[in-house]
Amino acid sequence: MEEKEISKAVISRLPRYYRYLGELTNAGVERISSNDLSRKMRVTASQIRQDLNNFGGFGQQGYGYNVKYLRTEIGKILGLNQSHSMIIIGMGNLGQALANYASFEKNGFLVKGLFDVNPRLDGREVRGIPIRMLDELEAFLKENPIEIAALTIPKTEVLRVSEILVKCGIKAIWNFAHTDLNLPEDVIVESVHLSDSLMRLSYNITSYRKEHGES
Amino acid sequence: MEEKEISKAVISRLPRYYRYLGELTNAGVERISSNDLSRKMRVTASQIRQDLNNFGGFGQQGYGYNVKYLRTEIGKILGLNQSHSMIIIGMGNLGQALANYASFEKNGFLVKGLFDVNPRLDGREVRGIPIRMLDELEAFLKENPIEIAALTIPKTEVLRVSEILVKCGIKAIWNFAHTDLNLPEDVIVESVHLSDSLMRLSYNITSYRKEHGES
DNA sequence: TAGATTGTTAATCGATTAACAATC
DNA sequence: TAGATTGTTAATCGATTAACAATC
């Protein structure tokens, strides 16, 4: 019951390790030392070893880490060894982009349903999955065990939709709306705020200019 | 020349402040104390005051912060008082989603060009902007001063495209490809790795389950 | 003036880096 | 065995929180 708490900083680095280990696997690299990996990833070797040792000793003294093994283990930590059923709510451009993004399936994220409010989209299919109307959502969730709901809807719709989701016992929300969700704490929320990201870029451009003289 | 360095943690919180202050403005709230804002945003009041004081004293003892003024000032810090010209490379679903996302313009990000390699898209327009072929990119950049390039292309294309961009003196890249960019350090990169985000969600689901028993 | 709330210093907490003994 | 490299402890660095004097 009492697991040692893993810090957010560590968790957010795991997918990046996973990505690099995937590339190394594809490149046919069999083993790698924390030092070599640190150069590739531009982080310290110390950090890599510390991060990994939060979860267990995956390496071997004098040898390093077995790339395939380490990748699999990190995959397990991330829960990628299990499949995750997902629906997408909001079939605007972004929702369609997610629905079409086949690579998710490779990591076990299975799109089981698509929803929108626009009657013109009703019945249209994306990758073989029909778009349903939002008022069918509740019934759909009762019949289909869904873990994750991706929200690609305007922020004005968020409250209404998230109430349905919570009521139907959804476990996790992948939120793309430009607002924070305030939900019961047993619902896990991961937000992608694109405009926040663009503003950070803008900040960095602006501050770089200040340091190096206008242009 | 010698500016006090602002930490990444602080910078990444600025857009969120900006967002909340926008909502407060819309709600007609004129002033707010760090304490009230802290409750709304679920951060400590201390952190808010520390964050803001990296940039200057925007508040007033005994009064708090003027919402509109503070929002404007944070906007300036983020560089939102200036406009930023942008192109989008890769007109798949995600590229189209960005191109259609009008709200960026509200914050001064102006989409000036769209590019793809698919000849079937040649000349098609999104919000009045024609899609150009990638081989026109270099010529386009020579005639149009572009600050930001959004990359919504497969990772296999990244190297080729980013070489052109760097050669043409692009200042900043908003990267959606599932790979890290290794560019000269005067090119500012902000990456959005959607699959990393989804994996973090998956981690949190998985670890929540472990703590609270399988289901 | 009294009350409220900032700006800022000091204390604490956590994360990163360095160092090295353990061990393959 | 000697060399390499991990796992892990200790040292450092940075970020967050607490506290309070300054001041509106």
Short mmCIF file of C-alpha atoms (C1' of nucleotides) in Angstrom, two decimals:
data_model
loop_
_atom_site.label_atom_id
_atom_site.label_comp_id
_atom_site.label_asym_id
_atom_site.label_seq_id
_atom_site.Cartn_x
_atom_site.Cartn_y
_atom_site.Cartn_z
CA MET A 1 0.00 0.00 0.00
CA GLU A 2 2.75 2.41 0.99
CA GLU A 3 4.70 2.92 -2.20
CA LYS A 4 7.58 5.37 -2.22
CA GLU A 5 6.21 8.44 -3.95
CA ILE A 6 7.76 9.16 -7.34
CA SER A 7 8.22 12.81 -8.14
CA LYS A 8 6.45 14.45 -11.05
CA ALA A 9 9.79 15.49 -12.50
CA VAL A 10 10.89 11.88 -12.78
CA ILE A 11 7.60 10.72 -14.28
CA SER A 12 7.63 13.38 -16.95
CA ARG A 13 11.07 12.18 -18.06
CA LEU A 14 10.06 8.56 -18.45
CA PRO A 15 8.34 8.91 -21.83
CA ARG A 16 11.47 10.54 -23.17
CA TYR A 17 13.63 7.67 -21.99
CA TYR A 18 11.14 5.33 -23.59
CA ARG A 19 11.38 7.20 -26.86
CA TYR A 20 15.16 7.17 -26.95
CA LEU A 21 15.31 3.51 -26.03
CA GLY A 22 12.92 2.82 -28.88
CA GLU A 23 15.22 4.60 -31.30
CA LEU A 24 18.21 2.71 -29.97
CA THR A 25 16.34 -0.56 -30.37
CA ASN A 26 15.50 0.32 -33.95
CA ALA A 27 19.12 1.21 -34.55
CA GLY A 28 20.08 -2.26 -33.34
CA VAL A 29 21.90 -1.07 -30.24
CA GLU A 30 21.94 -3.83 -27.66
CA ARG A 31 23.34 -2.18 -24.58
CA ILE A 32 24.09 1.32 -23.40
CA SER A 33 25.76 2.89 -20.40
CA SER A 34 24.21 5.76 -18.50
CA ASN A 35 27.12 7.81 -19.74
CA ASP A 36 26.49 7.18 -23.43
CA LEU A 37 22.79 7.71 -23.00
CA SER A 38 23.44 10.93 -21.12
CA ARG A 39 25.35 12.32 -24.07
CA LYS A 40 22.59 11.34 -26.50
CA MET A 41 19.83 12.78 -24.38
CA ARG A 42 21.74 15.74 -23.02
CA VAL A 43 21.04 15.03 -19.40
CA THR A 44 23.49 13.92 -16.72
CA ALA A 45 24.32 10.26 -16.30
CA SER A 46 23.68 10.74 -12.63
CA GLN A 47 20.12 11.77 -13.30
CA ILE A 48 19.51 8.76 -15.50
CA ARG A 49 20.75 6.38 -12.84
CA GLN A 50 18.81 8.14 -10.11
CA ASP A 51 15.63 8.16 -12.17
CA LEU A 52 15.82 4.50 -13.03
CA ASN A 53 16.67 3.46 -9.51
CA ASN A 54 13.37 4.84 -8.33
CA PHE A 55 11.89 1.76 -9.91
CA GLY A 56 14.56 -0.85 -9.55
CA GLY A 57 18.01 -1.90 -10.61
CA PHE A 58 17.67 -2.36 -14.33
CA GLY A 59 21.36 -2.24 -15.11
CA GLN A 60 24.40 -4.28 -14.42
CA GLN A 61 27.74 -3.05 -13.13
CA GLY A 62 30.44 -3.12 -15.74
CA TYR A 63 27.91 -3.68 -18.51
CA GLY A 64 25.34 -0.91 -18.53
CA TYR A 65 21.72 -1.33 -19.47
CA ASN A 66 20.22 -3.77 -21.93
CA VAL A 67 18.29 -1.51 -24.27
CA LYS A 68 15.39 -3.81 -25.06
CA TYR A 69 14.94 -4.92 -21.49
CA LEU A 70 15.09 -1.41 -20.11
CA ARG A 71 12.60 -0.20 -22.68
CA THR A 72 10.18 -2.96 -21.81
CA GLU A 73 10.49 -2.21 -18.11
CA ILE A 74 9.88 1.49 -18.58
CA GLY A 75 6.94 0.56 -20.77
CA LYS A 76 5.52 -1.47 -17.91
CA ILE A 77 6.04 1.39 -15.49
CA LEU A 78 4.15 3.67 -17.88
CA GLY A 79 1.38 1.11 -18.19
CA LEU A 80 2.00 0.52 -21.89
CA ASN A 81 1.91 -3.24 -21.47
CA GLN A 82 -1.83 -2.95 -20.98
CA SER A 83 -4.30 -1.58 -23.45
CA HIS A 84 -6.32 1.50 -22.69
CA SER A 85 -9.73 2.13 -24.16
CA MET A 86 -10.35 5.70 -25.16
CA ILE A 87 -13.04 7.92 -26.57
CA ILE A 88 -12.60 11.30 -28.19
CA ILE A 89 -15.13 14.01 -27.53
CA GLY A 90 -15.15 16.85 -30.02
CA MET A 91 -14.56 16.01 -33.66
CA GLY A 92 -13.16 19.34 -34.73
CA ASN A 93 -9.78 19.42 -36.41
CA LEU A 94 -7.93 18.48 -33.30
CA GLY A 95 -10.27 15.63 -32.43
CA GLN A 96 -9.92 14.31 -35.96
CA ALA A 97 -6.18 14.62 -35.72
CA LEU A 98 -6.17 12.46 -32.62
CA ALA A 99 -8.63 9.99 -34.12
CA ASN A 100 -6.44 9.60 -37.17
CA TYR A 101 -3.28 9.31 -35.25
CA ALA A 102 -2.70 5.60 -35.59
CA SER A 103 0.51 5.53 -33.57
CA PHE A 104 -1.41 5.69 -30.33
CA GLU A 105 -2.72 2.22 -31.02
CA LYS A 106 0.83 0.97 -31.24
CA ASN A 107 1.22 1.89 -27.59
CA GLY A 108 -2.05 0.25 -26.61
CA PHE A 109 -4.40 3.21 -26.69
CA LEU A 110 -7.51 1.99 -28.49
CA VAL A 111 -10.02 4.51 -29.80
CA LYS A 112 -13.45 3.01 -29.15
CA GLY A 113 -15.75 5.92 -29.76
CA LEU A 114 -16.01 9.41 -31.24
CA PHE A 115 -18.49 12.07 -30.18
CA ASP A 116 -19.63 15.49 -31.29
CA VAL A 117 -22.65 17.77 -31.10
CA ASN A 118 -22.72 18.66 -34.78
CA PRO A 119 -25.55 16.68 -36.48
CA ARG A 120 -23.78 16.97 -39.82
CA LEU A 121 -21.06 14.68 -38.49
CA ASP A 122 -23.51 12.09 -37.20
CA GLY A 123 -22.64 8.67 -38.58
CA ARG A 124 -19.57 9.82 -40.44
CA GLU A 125 -16.65 7.53 -39.85
CA VAL A 126 -13.03 8.12 -38.99
CA ARG A 127 -10.83 5.09 -39.40
CA GLY A 128 -13.88 2.89 -39.30
CA ILE A 129 -15.27 4.41 -36.12
CA PRO A 130 -18.61 6.17 -36.43
CA ILE A 131 -19.08 9.63 -34.96
CA ARG A 132 -21.89 9.57 -32.42
CA MET A 133 -23.93 12.44 -31.06
CA LEU A 134 -23.10 13.68 -27.60
CA ASP A 135 -26.50 12.74 -26.23
CA GLU A 136 -25.62 9.11 -26.83
CA LEU A 137 -22.54 9.41 -24.63
CA GLU A 138 -24.10 8.29 -21.40
CA ALA A 139 -25.68 5.20 -22.91
CA PHE A 140 -22.45 4.39 -24.71
CA LEU A 141 -20.41 4.58 -21.51
CA LYS A 142 -22.83 2.28 -19.77
CA GLU A 143 -22.30 -0.40 -22.38
CA ASN A 144 -18.62 0.08 -23.05
CA PRO A 145 -15.90 0.11 -20.44
CA ILE A 146 -13.90 3.21 -21.29
CA GLU A 147 -10.88 4.34 -19.38
CA ILE A 148 -9.80 7.58 -21.01
CA ALA A 149 -11.77 10.44 -22.52
CA ALA A 150 -9.90 12.90 -24.70
CA LEU A 151 -11.59 16.29 -24.60
CA THR A 152 -11.14 18.32 -27.75
CA ILE A 153 -14.04 20.66 -27.20
CA PRO A 154 -14.43 24.40 -26.59
CA LYS A 155 -13.99 25.39 -22.97
CA THR A 156 -17.62 26.45 -22.83
CA GLU A 157 -18.62 22.79 -23.18
CA VAL A 158 -16.18 21.41 -20.66
CA LEU A 159 -18.30 21.63 -17.54
CA ARG A 160 -21.30 19.95 -19.12
CA VAL A 161 -19.31 17.15 -20.69
CA SER A 162 -17.08 16.48 -17.72
CA GLU A 163 -20.12 16.14 -15.48
CA ILE A 164 -21.39 13.33 -17.66
CA LEU A 165 -17.99 11.70 -17.71
CA VAL A 166 -17.60 11.80 -13.95
CA LYS A 167 -21.10 10.53 -13.44
CA CYS A 168 -20.39 7.58 -15.72
CA GLY A 169 -17.22 6.76 -13.81
CA ILE A 170 -14.59 7.63 -16.37
CA LYS A 171 -11.12 7.13 -14.91
CA ALA A 172 -9.00 9.64 -16.75
CA ILE A 173 -9.30 12.71 -18.94
CA TRP A 174 -6.87 13.92 -21.55
CA ASN A 175 -7.82 17.54 -21.69
CA PHE A 176 -7.13 19.82 -24.65
CA ALA A 177 -9.64 22.52 -23.74
CA HIS A 178 -8.12 25.83 -22.74
CA THR A 179 -9.23 25.63 -19.17
CA ASP A 180 -8.34 23.71 -16.06
CA LEU A 181 -10.65 20.95 -14.91
CA ASN A 182 -11.81 20.81 -11.33
CA LEU A 183 -12.89 17.25 -10.82
CA PRO A 184 -13.03 14.75 -7.97
CA GLU A 185 -9.51 13.69 -7.21
CA ASP A 186 -10.05 10.11 -8.24
CA VAL A 187 -10.38 11.29 -11.83
CA ILE A 188 -6.94 11.65 -13.33
CA VAL A 189 -6.44 14.66 -15.58
CA GLU A 190 -3.62 15.34 -17.99
CA SER A 191 -3.93 18.64 -19.80
CA VAL A 192 -2.33 19.79 -23.02
CA HIS A 193 -2.62 23.55 -23.21
CA LEU A 194 -1.40 24.39 -26.69
CA SER A 195 -1.68 28.12 -26.22
CA ASP A 196 0.37 27.93 -23.03
CA SER A 197 3.04 26.18 -25.03
CA LEU A 198 2.97 28.83 -27.74
CA MET A 199 3.24 31.56 -25.11
CA ARG A 200 6.31 29.93 -23.62
CA LEU A 201 7.83 29.96 -27.08
CA SER A 202 6.93 33.61 -27.42
CA TYR A 203 8.49 34.36 -24.03
CA ASN A 204 11.71 32.67 -25.07
CA ILE A 205 11.85 34.57 -28.34
CA THR A 206 11.24 37.84 -26.55
CA SER A 207 13.77 37.28 -23.79
CA TYR A 208 16.38 36.00 -26.23
CA ARG A 209 15.99 39.25 -28.14
CA LYS A 210 16.39 41.33 -25.05
CA GLU A 211 19.63 39.58 -24.20
CA HIS A 212 21.10 39.69 -27.67
CA GLY A 213 19.82 43.07 -28.80
CA GLU A 214 16.74 43.71 -30.89
CA SER A 215 16.66 42.65 -34.47
CA MET B 1 22.85 42.87 -20.72
CA GLU B 2 23.05 41.01 -17.43
CA GLU B 3 19.43 40.17 -16.68
CA LYS B 4 18.62 38.08 -13.66
CA GLU B 5 17.87 34.65 -15.05
CA ILE B 6 14.26 33.58 -14.69
CA SER B 7 13.77 29.90 -13.97
CA LYS B 8 11.92 27.61 -16.34
CA ALA B 9 9.46 26.73 -13.62
CA VAL B 10 8.40 30.34 -13.29
CA ILE B 11 8.10 30.86 -17.03
CA SER B 12 5.93 27.84 -17.51
CA ARG B 13 3.51 29.19 -14.93
CA LEU B 14 3.10 32.58 -16.59
CA PRO B 15 0.64 31.50 -19.29
CA ARG B 16 -1.55 30.02 -16.61
CA TYR B 17 -1.60 33.28 -14.67
CA TYR B 18 -2.40 35.03 -17.90
CA ARG B 19 -5.29 32.70 -18.53
CA TYR B 20 -6.79 33.13 -15.07
CA LEU B 21 -6.41 36.88 -15.21
CA GLY B 22 -8.23 36.84 -18.53
CA GLU B 23 -11.11 34.95 -16.98
CA LEU B 24 -11.22 37.35 -14.05
CA THR B 25 -11.24 40.29 -16.45
CA ASN B 26 -14.14 38.75 -18.33
CA ALA B 27 -15.93 38.18 -15.06
CA GLY B 28 -15.55 41.87 -14.32
CA VAL B 29 -13.24 41.42 -11.34
CA GLU B 30 -11.18 44.54 -10.86
CA ARG B 31 -8.65 43.56 -8.22
CA ILE B 32 -7.47 40.41 -6.54
CA SER B 33 -5.16 39.53 -3.69
CA SER B 34 -2.51 36.86 -3.98
CA ASN B 35 -4.51 34.97 -1.41
CA ASP B 36 -7.74 34.92 -3.38
CA LEU B 37 -5.90 34.07 -6.56
CA SER B 38 -4.07 31.30 -4.78
CA ARG B 39 -7.34 29.66 -3.83
CA LYS B 40 -8.66 29.92 -7.38
CA MET B 41 -5.51 28.56 -8.96
CA ARG B 42 -4.63 26.08 -6.25
CA VAL B 43 -1.11 27.29 -5.73
CA THR B 44 0.33 29.07 -2.72
CA ALA B 45 0.00 32.83 -2.37
CA SER B 46 3.67 32.88 -1.61
CA GLN B 47 4.48 31.38 -4.97
CA ILE B 48 2.34 33.90 -6.79
CA ARG B 49 4.06 36.82 -5.10
CA GLN B 50 7.49 35.32 -5.64
CA ASP B 51 6.77 34.60 -9.29
CA LEU B 52 5.51 38.10 -10.02
CA ASN B 53 8.34 39.77 -8.15
CA ASN B 54 10.79 38.25 -10.57
CA PHE B 55 9.54 40.84 -12.99
CA GLY B 56 8.59 43.78 -10.81
CA GLY B 57 6.22 45.01 -8.17
CA PHE B 58 2.85 44.81 -9.88
CA GLY B 59 0.78 44.95 -6.72
CA GLN B 60 0.08 47.39 -3.98
CA GLN B 61 0.15 46.74 -0.26
CA GLY B 62 -3.25 46.68 1.31
CA TYR B 63 -4.93 46.53 -2.10
CA GLY B 64 -3.69 43.53 -4.02
CA TYR B 65 -3.27 43.39 -7.77
CA ASN B 66 -5.25 45.23 -10.40
CA VAL B 67 -6.44 42.42 -12.65
CA LYS B 68 -6.37 44.24 -15.98
CA TYR B 69 -3.02 45.85 -15.32
CA LEU B 70 -1.40 42.64 -14.14
CA ARG B 71 -2.73 40.77 -17.14
CA THR B 72 -1.32 43.36 -19.51
CA GLU B 73 2.05 43.26 -17.80
CA ILE B 74 2.26 39.48 -17.94
CA GLY B 75 1.22 39.71 -21.57
CA LYS B 76 4.17 42.02 -22.20
CA ILE B 77 6.53 39.65 -20.41
CA LEU B 78 5.28 36.84 -22.62
CA GLY B 79 5.73 38.98 -25.69
CA LEU B 80 2.03 39.01 -26.52
CA ASN B 81 2.03 42.75 -27.08
CA GLN B 82 3.91 42.13 -30.31
CA SER B 83 2.70 40.13 -33.24
CA HIS B 84 4.50 36.99 -34.32
CA SER B 85 4.47 35.74 -37.86
CA MET B 86 4.18 32.02 -38.20
CA ILE B 87 4.12 29.31 -40.83
CA ILE B 88 2.84 25.78 -40.46
CA ILE B 89 4.69 22.95 -42.14
CA GLY B 90 2.71 19.76 -42.55
CA MET B 91 -0.96 20.06 -43.42
CA GLY B 92 -2.13 16.78 -41.97
CA ASN B 93 -4.90 16.80 -39.43
CA LEU B 94 -2.83 18.43 -36.78
CA GLY B 95 -1.46 21.11 -39.10
CA GLN B 96 -4.99 21.87 -40.23
CA ALA B 97 -6.14 22.01 -36.65
CA LEU B 98 -3.51 24.63 -35.89
CA ALA B 99 -4.25 26.55 -39.10
CA ASN B 100 -7.92 26.68 -38.20
CA TYR B 101 -7.37 27.62 -34.65
CA ALA B 102 -8.30 31.26 -34.85
CA SER B 103 -7.63 32.03 -31.19
CA PHE B 104 -3.92 32.18 -31.82
CA GLU B 105 -4.46 35.33 -33.82
CA LYS B 106 -6.10 36.92 -30.81
CA ASN B 107 -2.79 36.66 -29.04
CA GLY B 108 -0.84 38.05 -31.96
CA PHE B 109 0.28 34.87 -33.68
CA LEU B 110 -0.36 35.43 -37.38
CA VAL B 111 -0.35 32.48 -39.74
CA LYS B 112 1.34 33.65 -42.92
CA GLY B 113 1.95 30.44 -44.78
CA LEU B 114 1.07 26.75 -44.98
CA PHE B 115 3.26 24.04 -46.46
CA ASP B 116 3.04 20.38 -47.34
CA VAL B 117 4.59 17.86 -49.69
CA ASN B 118 1.32 16.38 -50.91
CA PRO B 119 0.59 17.73 -54.44
CA ARG B 120 -3.11 17.10 -53.94
CA LEU B 121 -3.16 19.86 -51.33
CA ASP B 122 -1.34 22.34 -53.58
CA GLY B 123 -3.29 25.57 -53.78
CA ARG B 124 -6.04 24.47 -51.42
CA GLU B 125 -6.82 27.15 -48.90
CA VAL B 126 -7.31 27.09 -45.16
CA ARG B 127 -8.86 30.25 -43.77
CA GLY B 128 -7.85 32.08 -46.91
CA ILE B 129 -4.25 30.96 -46.82
CA PRO B 130 -3.10 28.80 -49.73
CA ILE B 131 -1.18 25.61 -49.08
CA ARG B 132 2.18 25.75 -50.79
CA MET B 133 4.51 22.95 -51.73
CA LEU B 134 7.54 22.37 -49.55
CA ASP B 135 9.95 23.16 -52.36
CA GLU B 136 8.67 26.72 -52.35
CA LEU B 137 9.59 27.11 -48.68
CA GLU B 138 13.03 28.57 -49.17
CA ALA B 139 11.88 31.18 -51.66
CA PHE B 140 8.93 32.03 -49.44
CA LEU B 141 11.14 32.60 -46.43
CA LYS B 142 13.38 34.86 -48.40
CA GLU B 143 10.49 37.14 -49.27
CA ASN B 144 8.55 36.94 -46.02
CA PRO B 145 9.97 37.64 -42.59
CA ILE B 146 8.78 34.69 -40.55
CA GLU B 147 9.54 34.24 -36.91
CA ILE B 148 8.00 30.91 -35.96
CA ALA B 149 7.65 27.65 -37.85
CA ALA B 150 5.23 25.09 -36.48
CA LEU B 151 6.34 21.58 -37.46
CA THR B 152 3.48 19.13 -37.81
CA ILE B 153 5.31 16.61 -39.92
CA PRO B 154 6.45 13.01 -39.45
CA LYS B 155 9.72 12.67 -37.62
CA THR B 156 11.32 11.26 -40.75
CA GLU B 157 10.97 14.68 -42.39
CA VAL B 158 12.23 16.70 -39.48
CA LEU B 159 15.91 16.77 -40.29
CA ARG B 160 15.39 17.81 -43.89
CA VAL B 161 12.89 20.53 -43.07
CA SER B 162 14.74 21.92 -40.08
CA GLU B 163 17.88 22.29 -42.14
CA ILE B 164 16.03 24.54 -44.55
CA LEU B 165 14.54 26.51 -41.69
CA VAL B 166 17.86 27.06 -39.99
CA LYS B 167 19.49 28.02 -43.26
CA CYS B 168 16.80 30.61 -43.86
CA GLY B 169 17.29 32.08 -40.42
CA ILE B 170 14.06 31.07 -38.74
CA LYS B 171 14.08 32.19 -35.10
CA ALA B 172 11.87 29.68 -33.40
CA ILE B 173 10.31 26.28 -33.93
CA TRP B 174 7.13 24.95 -32.40
CA ASN B 175 7.75 21.25 -32.75
CA PHE B 176 5.01 18.62 -32.79
CA ALA B 177 7.08 15.86 -34.35
CA HIS B 178 7.81 12.94 -32.06
CA THR B 179 11.47 13.59 -31.86
CA ASP B 180 13.81 16.08 -30.26
CA LEU B 181 15.42 18.70 -32.43
CA ASN B 182 19.14 19.31 -32.27
CA LEU B 183 19.61 22.76 -33.66
CA PRO B 184 22.02 25.65 -33.20
CA GLU B 185 21.30 27.22 -29.85
CA ASP B 186 20.14 30.51 -31.29
CA VAL B 187 17.09 28.70 -32.66
CA ILE B 188 14.48 28.48 -29.95
CA VAL B 189 12.55 25.23 -29.80
CA GLU B 190 9.36 24.48 -27.93
CA SER B 191 8.17 20.92 -28.32
CA VAL B 192 4.73 19.45 -27.80
CA HIS B 193 5.07 15.71 -27.52
CA LEU B 194 1.50 14.46 -27.48
CA SER B 195 2.44 10.85 -26.97
CA ASP B 196 4.60 11.77 -24.00
CA SER B 197 1.59 13.46 -22.51
CA LEU B 198 -0.59 10.42 -23.09
CA MET B 199 2.03 8.20 -21.49
CA ARG B 200 2.09 10.37 -18.40
CA LEU B 201 -1.66 9.96 -18.20
CA SER B 202 -1.23 6.22 -18.56
CA TYR B 203 1.39 6.21 -15.80
CA ASN B 204 -0.95 8.05 -13.47
CA ILE B 205 -3.80 5.67 -14.18
CA THR B 206 -1.56 2.70 -13.58
CA SER B 207 -0.03 3.97 -10.39
CA TYR B 208 -3.38 5.11 -9.04
CA ARG B 209 -4.65 1.59 -9.53
CA LYS B 210 -1.71 0.10 -7.73
CA GLU B 211 -2.33 2.32 -4.74
CA HIS B 212 -6.07 1.78 -4.61
CA GLY B 213 -6.25 -1.85 -5.64
CA GLU B 214 -6.92 -3.19 -9.12
CA SER B 215 -10.34 -2.80 -10.65
"C1'" DT C 1 -4.89 55.55 12.19
"C1'" DA C 2 -5.91 50.49 11.74
"C1'" DG C 3 -6.22 46.80 8.54
"C1'" DA C 4 -4.84 44.55 4.64
"C1'" DT C 5 -1.67 42.83 1.73
"C1'" DT C 6 2.43 43.27 -0.73
"C1'" DG C 7 7.57 42.72 -1.44
"C1'" DT C 8 11.31 40.37 0.34
"C1'" DT C 9 14.26 37.85 3.47
"C1'" DA C 10 14.93 33.56 5.84
"C1'" DA C 11 13.84 28.59 6.47
"C1'" DT C 12 12.57 24.41 4.47
"C1'" DC C 13 12.05 21.20 1.29
"C1'" DG C 14 13.11 18.65 -2.85
"C1'" DA C 15 15.67 17.68 -6.91
"C1'" DT C 16 20.03 17.41 -9.20
"C1'" DT C 17 24.80 16.46 -9.30
"C1'" DA C 18 29.02 14.49 -7.54
"C1'" DA C 19 31.48 10.87 -5.59
"C1'" DC C 20 32.56 6.33 -4.60
"C1'" DA C 21 32.03 1.70 -2.79
"C1'" DA C 22 29.87 -2.46 -4.56
"C1'" DT C 23 29.91 -5.71 -8.09
"C1'" DC C 24 29.54 -7.58 -12.62
"C1'" DT D 1 42.00 -10.32 -11.98
"C1'" DA D 2 41.44 -5.51 -13.91
"C1'" DG D 3 38.22 -2.42 -15.91
"C1'" DA D 4 33.85 -0.69 -16.36
"C1'" DT D 5 29.81 0.89 -14.75
"C1'" DT D 6 26.09 0.55 -11.76
"C1'" DG D 7 23.49 1.56 -7.36
"C1'" DT D 8 23.49 4.56 -3.69
"C1'" DT D 9 25.02 7.87 -0.28
"C1'" DA D 10 26.50 12.54 0.44
"C1'" DA D 11 26.95 17.38 -1.15
"C1'" DT D 12 25.10 21.04 -3.69
"C1'" DC D 13 22.00 23.61 -5.79
"C1'" DG D 14 17.49 25.57 -6.69
"C1'" DA D 15 12.69 26.14 -5.87
"C1'" DT D 16 8.95 26.52 -2.69
"C1'" DT D 17 6.99 27.95 1.51
"C1'" DA D 18 6.83 30.63 5.72
"C1'" DA D 19 7.30 34.77 8.06
"C1'" DC D 20 7.31 39.48 8.67
"C1'" DA D 21 8.64 44.27 8.08
"C1'" DA D 22 7.34 47.81 4.78
"C1'" DT D 23 3.68 50.44 3.07
"C1'" DC D 24 -0.56 51.51 0.85
#
